[in-house]
Amino acid sequence: MDKVVMMCRHKLGNEIIRKCIECDGARGFPLKRCPRCPALYCSRICQLEAWKNHHRENCSWYVANHAPLPEDLK
């Protein structure tokens, strides 16, 4: 399944589990969100790697095909 589809809103009961979409972890740092979509990153390194590998295209597609982000993901 595409990482953009799976990213950051995996649910376990009512609990929202937030993870970095690049490394699937948090590395002990606060997660930062992409300003355009729900993608979360644990570090600048993961953000840059994701941008090179897949996020540039996925983010543009997400913005073009989805309603604005729900408040609980901002």
Coordinates of C-alpha atoms in Angstrom, one line a residue:
M1 CA 0.0 0.0 0.0
D2 CA 1.3 3.5 -0.8
K3 CA 3.0 5.3 2.1
V4 CA 0.8 8.4 1.5
V5 CA -2.3 6.3 1.9
M6 CA -1.0 4.7 5.1
M7 CA 0.9 7.6 6.6
C8 CA 0.4 8.9 10.1
R9 CA -3.2 7.9 10.7
H10 CA -3.0 4.3 11.6
K11 CA -5.6 3.6 14.3
L12 CA -5.4 1.2 17.1
G13 CA -8.8 1.4 18.8
N14 CA -9.4 5.2 19.2
E15 CA -5.7 6.0 19.6
I16 CA -4.0 7.7 16.6
I17 CA -0.5 6.4 16.1
R18 CA 1.8 8.9 14.5
K19 CA 5.0 7.7 12.8
C20 CA 7.6 9.0 10.4
I21 CA 6.6 8.1 6.8
E22 CA 10.2 7.6 5.8
C23 CA 11.7 5.4 8.6
D24 CA 8.4 4.3 10.3
G25 CA 9.7 5.5 13.6
A26 CA 10.1 8.6 15.8
R27 CA 13.8 8.4 16.7
G28 CA 12.9 10.2 20.0
F29 CA 12.3 13.5 18.3
P30 CA 9.0 15.4 18.1
L31 CA 7.4 14.7 14.7
K32 CA 7.1 17.5 12.2
R33 CA 4.2 17.6 9.6
C34 CA 4.4 18.5 6.0
P35 CA 2.5 21.8 5.6
R36 CA 0.5 20.5 2.6
C37 CA -0.5 17.0 3.6
P38 CA -0.6 14.6 6.6
A39 CA 3.0 13.3 6.2
L40 CA 5.0 13.2 9.4
Y41 CA 8.8 13.1 9.8
C42 CA 11.0 12.4 12.7
S43 CA 14.0 14.4 11.3
R44 CA 15.1 16.7 8.6
I45 CA 17.1 13.8 7.2
C46 CA 14.0 11.7 6.7
Q47 CA 12.1 14.6 5.2
L48 CA 14.8 15.2 2.6
E49 CA 15.1 11.5 1.8
A50 CA 11.3 11.2 1.5
W51 CA 11.2 14.2 -0.8
K52 CA 13.8 12.7 -3.1
N53 CA 12.2 9.2 -3.0
H54 CA 8.5 9.7 -3.2
H55 CA 7.0 12.6 -1.3
R56 CA 7.3 15.3 -4.0
E57 CA 4.9 13.4 -6.3
N58 CA 2.7 12.0 -3.5
C59 CA 2.2 15.3 -1.8
S60 CA 1.1 17.1 -5.0
W61 CA -1.3 14.3 -5.7
Y62 CA -2.7 14.4 -2.2
V63 CA -3.3 18.2 -2.3
A64 CA -5.0 17.9 -5.7
N65 CA -7.3 15.0 -4.7
H66 CA -8.2 15.5 -1.0
A67 CA -10.2 18.0 1.1
P68 CA -8.2 20.1 3.6
L69 CA -6.7 18.2 6.5
P70 CA -8.9 17.4 9.5
E71 CA -8.0 19.5 12.6
D72 CA -6.7 16.4 14.5
L73 CA -3.9 16.0 11.9
K74 CA -2.8 19.6 11.9

